[in-house]
Amino acid sequence: MGGSAEPPAGAPEGAPGGGEDEYGSVVFDESFVRAARLQEFSAQERMGDHTRAVRRIPVLHRGLSRQAALLVVLIALAFGTAIFMGIRHPYQGPGPKRSESLRMTVIPLAPQGRVPGSAKVAELYAHSPAGRLRAGAGGIEVPDAHRTAHFSDSQVTAALTTAKDYLVASSLDPATLTGGSPRSVRMLLDPQQFGQFDQSFTRPAADGRHAPTGWLVRFDPTRTALADQQVRVRGTLRLAETDRDTLEVSADHTFVYALRPLGTGGAKASLFTVRRELHFRFDRDDLRTHRAELAASTTQAGPLTCAADSANQLRPLLAGERAKAGGPAGTDPYATGRATALCGSLAAAAQPSL
């Protein structure tokens, strides 16, 4: 045996002083018995059927129980305080987002005579205001970003960059211009506008809400081809904070396209001018996901005939063609100013002087 061990409450009283108790290893006092995890049933208790010889005494961790209860109370108090402060906080977050439908206007500009043409696209540019415009996406200049009262420099940059990307995808991409999939344009829109966008292409209508040409520039691919992949561009982007949760970007750009009849590589080319005024709206989710809500779109395009349906796609008058009737006055798509006419005449100064 390994020797005697003292009971939990110390040596039993009355033990002989000095020397070893020969029964010390097998005799336990009352405190030792109370501390045991297993306790033998009495003879009376063991007489019952199916009674075990011993029973387990549960260990009471009173100190731990009090600590756990205190912890639960503290957590409940903290949780209740957080809920109360959330309800009573004077600065509530923005409510559910509500996206408005795009309002769009497409204004055809009819030529006052025959549409000028040339076999050389460079000659058209040289004798037109388009010669002063830059080619491609470089013509869409993004101004320096400066923080506003509630938006940082990076958020302002995100809004301006997204607006430019939308203009590139919807006005410069050759696939978009020639009737390809509008997916690249759609993916830059706020998802709440997907329904209106999709309906514009599945069921187009000249109702100011569902015209594909209100979202993008698209020519009739059955009769028109690009004579130059590099579109000439000039315009401005302006940004303003409308409230603590919204930025708006106004885009005003003139695009000039060199076109020729489809399938006739030797035919003369002509220029087609489109002025687009777009108003974008951005909330914080839009800035984070590189998307925009397009709130308003105004398009002036020519040379077109006023009788043409310009809602679904643009059917330009090409070199040598003329319109049967023009609008009430000459409209210059290079000039700034708000467009109000339903149909106008294309100013002679906007056409190549050949």
mmCIF file of C-alpha atoms in Angstrom, residues 160-285:
data_model
loop_
_atom_site.group_PDB
_atom_site.id
_atom_site.type_symbol
_atom_site.label_atom_id
_atom_site.label_comp_id
_atom_site.label_asym_id
_atom_site.label_seq_id
_atom_site.Cartn_x
_atom_site.Cartn_y
_atom_site.Cartn_z
ATOM 1 C CA LEU A 160 -17.605 59.557 -62.367
ATOM 2 C CA THR A 161 -15.855 56.392 -63.563
ATOM 3 C CA THR A 162 -19.093 54.400 -63.646
ATOM 4 C CA ALA A 163 -20.783 57.152 -65.666
ATOM 5 C CA LYS A 164 -17.920 57.105 -68.173
ATOM 6 C CA ASP A 165 -18.010 53.306 -68.415
ATOM 7 C CA TYR A 166 -21.732 53.485 -69.146
ATOM 8 C CA LEU A 167 -21.157 56.014 -71.943
ATOM 9 C CA VAL A 168 -18.422 53.844 -73.459
ATOM 10 C CA ALA A 169 -20.526 50.673 -73.333
ATOM 11 C CA SER A 170 -23.694 52.333 -74.642
ATOM 12 C CA SER A 171 -22.269 54.791 -77.194
ATOM 13 C CA LEU A 172 -18.854 53.549 -78.387
ATOM 14 C CA ASP A 173 -18.828 49.748 -78.308
ATOM 15 C CA PRO A 174 -19.102 48.524 -81.951
ATOM 16 C CA ALA A 175 -21.084 45.454 -80.874
ATOM 17 C CA THR A 176 -23.677 47.643 -79.134
ATOM 18 C CA LEU A 177 -23.864 50.063 -82.083
ATOM 19 C CA THR A 178 -24.521 47.296 -84.616
ATOM 20 C CA GLY A 179 -27.360 45.539 -82.767
ATOM 21 C CA GLY A 180 -25.391 43.140 -80.557
ATOM 22 C CA SER A 181 -26.308 42.027 -77.067
ATOM 23 C CA PRO A 182 -26.977 44.916 -74.650
ATOM 24 C CA ARG A 183 -25.659 42.882 -71.697
ATOM 25 C CA SER A 184 -22.570 45.055 -71.157
ATOM 26 C CA VAL A 185 -24.850 48.098 -70.762
ATOM 27 C CA ARG A 186 -27.340 46.276 -68.554
ATOM 28 C CA MET A 187 -24.668 45.147 -66.088
ATOM 29 C CA LEU A 188 -23.803 48.787 -65.316
ATOM 30 C CA LEU A 189 -27.368 49.573 -64.229
ATOM 31 C CA ASP A 190 -28.914 49.377 -60.789
ATOM 32 C CA PRO A 191 -30.666 45.953 -60.609
ATOM 33 C CA GLN A 192 -33.972 47.669 -59.821
ATOM 34 C CA GLN A 193 -33.971 48.994 -63.407
ATOM 35 C CA PHE A 194 -33.455 45.582 -65.006
ATOM 36 C CA GLY A 195 -37.192 45.080 -65.520
ATOM 37 C CA GLN A 196 -37.655 48.338 -67.431
ATOM 38 C CA PHE A 197 -34.471 47.752 -69.408
ATOM 39 C CA ASP A 198 -35.461 44.212 -70.424
ATOM 40 C CA GLN A 199 -38.965 45.273 -71.433
ATOM 41 C CA SER A 200 -37.478 48.009 -73.618
ATOM 42 C CA PHE A 201 -35.791 45.337 -75.738
ATOM 43 C CA THR A 202 -38.453 42.621 -75.659
ATOM 44 C CA ARG A 203 -41.421 44.981 -76.146
ATOM 45 C CA PRO A 204 -40.053 48.347 -77.338
ATOM 46 C CA ALA A 205 -42.466 51.282 -77.435
ATOM 47 C CA ALA A 206 -42.253 54.999 -78.140
ATOM 48 C CA ASP A 207 -43.847 55.823 -74.781
ATOM 49 C CA GLY A 208 -40.964 57.692 -73.179
ATOM 50 C CA ARG A 209 -40.188 54.671 -70.991
ATOM 51 C CA HIS A 210 -39.359 51.662 -73.157
ATOM 52 C CA ALA A 211 -37.262 52.762 -76.151
ATOM 53 C CA PRO A 212 -33.935 50.908 -76.582
ATOM 54 C CA THR A 213 -32.443 54.096 -78.037
ATOM 55 C CA GLY A 214 -33.121 55.808 -74.712
ATOM 56 C CA TRP A 215 -30.632 53.429 -73.089
ATOM 57 C CA LEU A 216 -28.010 53.184 -75.841
ATOM 58 C CA VAL A 217 -27.092 54.046 -79.429
ATOM 59 C CA ARG A 218 -28.086 51.316 -81.875
ATOM 60 C CA PHE A 219 -28.273 51.432 -85.675
ATOM 61 C CA ASP A 220 -30.393 49.240 -87.926
ATOM 62 C CA PRO A 221 -27.948 46.350 -88.557
ATOM 63 C CA THR A 222 -29.794 45.279 -91.735
ATOM 64 C CA ARG A 223 -28.880 48.426 -93.653
ATOM 65 C CA THR A 224 -26.110 50.325 -91.825
ATOM 66 C CA ALA A 225 -22.429 49.541 -91.163
ATOM 67 C CA LEU A 226 -19.655 51.402 -89.402
ATOM 68 C CA ALA A 227 -17.179 53.014 -91.803
ATOM 69 C CA ASP A 228 -14.852 53.820 -88.884
ATOM 70 C CA GLN A 229 -14.585 51.966 -85.579
ATOM 71 C CA GLN A 230 -13.283 55.077 -83.810
ATOM 72 C CA VAL A 231 -16.209 57.282 -82.810
ATOM 73 C CA ARG A 232 -15.470 60.987 -82.317
ATOM 74 C CA VAL A 233 -16.531 62.359 -78.905
ATOM 75 C CA ARG A 234 -16.718 65.630 -76.993
ATOM 76 C CA GLY A 235 -18.579 66.504 -73.807
ATOM 77 C CA THR A 236 -18.599 67.035 -70.062
ATOM 78 C CA LEU A 237 -19.292 65.201 -66.824
ATOM 79 C CA ARG A 238 -20.544 67.152 -63.807
ATOM 80 C CA LEU A 239 -21.108 65.817 -60.296
ATOM 81 C CA ALA A 240 -23.224 67.103 -57.410
ATOM 82 C CA GLU A 241 -24.304 65.794 -54.015
ATOM 83 C CA THR A 242 -28.103 65.979 -53.761
ATOM 84 C CA ASP A 243 -28.372 64.665 -50.195
ATOM 85 C CA ARG A 244 -26.270 62.801 -47.630
ATOM 86 C CA ASP A 245 -26.920 59.466 -49.379
ATOM 87 C CA THR A 246 -27.012 60.396 -53.077
ATOM 88 C CA LEU A 247 -24.628 61.621 -55.764
ATOM 89 C CA GLU A 248 -25.764 62.703 -59.232
ATOM 90 C CA VAL A 249 -23.687 62.907 -62.398
ATOM 91 C CA SER A 250 -24.852 64.850 -65.460
ATOM 92 C CA ALA A 251 -23.315 63.817 -68.787
ATOM 93 C CA ASP A 252 -23.634 65.908 -71.952
ATOM 94 C CA HIS A 253 -21.737 64.480 -74.947
ATOM 95 C CA THR A 254 -21.791 64.675 -78.711
ATOM 96 C CA PHE A 255 -20.861 61.506 -80.631
ATOM 97 C CA VAL A 256 -20.098 61.435 -84.362
ATOM 98 C CA TYR A 257 -20.224 58.145 -86.293
ATOM 99 C CA ALA A 258 -18.952 57.448 -89.815
ATOM 100 C CA LEU A 259 -21.486 55.174 -91.566
ATOM 101 C CA ARG A 260 -22.014 53.578 -94.955
ATOM 102 C CA PRO A 261 -24.630 51.238 -96.442
ATOM 103 C CA LEU A 262 -24.286 47.604 -95.354
ATOM 104 C CA GLY A 263 -22.464 45.342 -97.803
ATOM 105 C CA THR A 264 -21.183 48.106 -100.071
ATOM 106 C CA GLY A 265 -17.553 48.649 -99.110
ATOM 107 C CA GLY A 266 -16.978 51.053 -102.001
ATOM 108 C CA ALA A 267 -19.961 53.266 -101.217
ATOM 109 C CA LYS A 268 -19.525 56.759 -99.881
ATOM 110 C CA ALA A 269 -19.510 57.247 -96.134
ATOM 111 C CA SER A 270 -21.416 59.917 -94.268
ATOM 112 C CA LEU A 271 -21.409 61.269 -90.748
ATOM 113 C CA PHE A 272 -24.151 60.718 -88.193
ATOM 114 C CA THR A 273 -24.272 62.896 -85.077
ATOM 115 C CA VAL A 274 -25.835 62.000 -81.730
ATOM 116 C CA ARG A 275 -26.032 64.272 -78.731
ATOM 117 C CA ARG A 276 -26.821 62.450 -75.473
ATOM 118 C CA GLU A 277 -27.739 64.101 -72.187
ATOM 119 C CA LEU A 278 -27.814 61.532 -69.389
ATOM 120 C CA HIS A 279 -28.492 61.998 -65.678
ATOM 121 C CA PHE A 280 -27.146 59.308 -63.356
ATOM 122 C CA ARG A 281 -28.005 58.780 -59.702
ATOM 123 C CA PHE A 282 -25.805 56.862 -57.240
ATOM 124 C CA ASP A 283 -26.461 55.658 -53.721
ATOM 125 C CA ARG A 284 -23.788 54.024 -51.580
ATOM 126 C CA ASP A 285 -24.618 50.510 -52.804
#
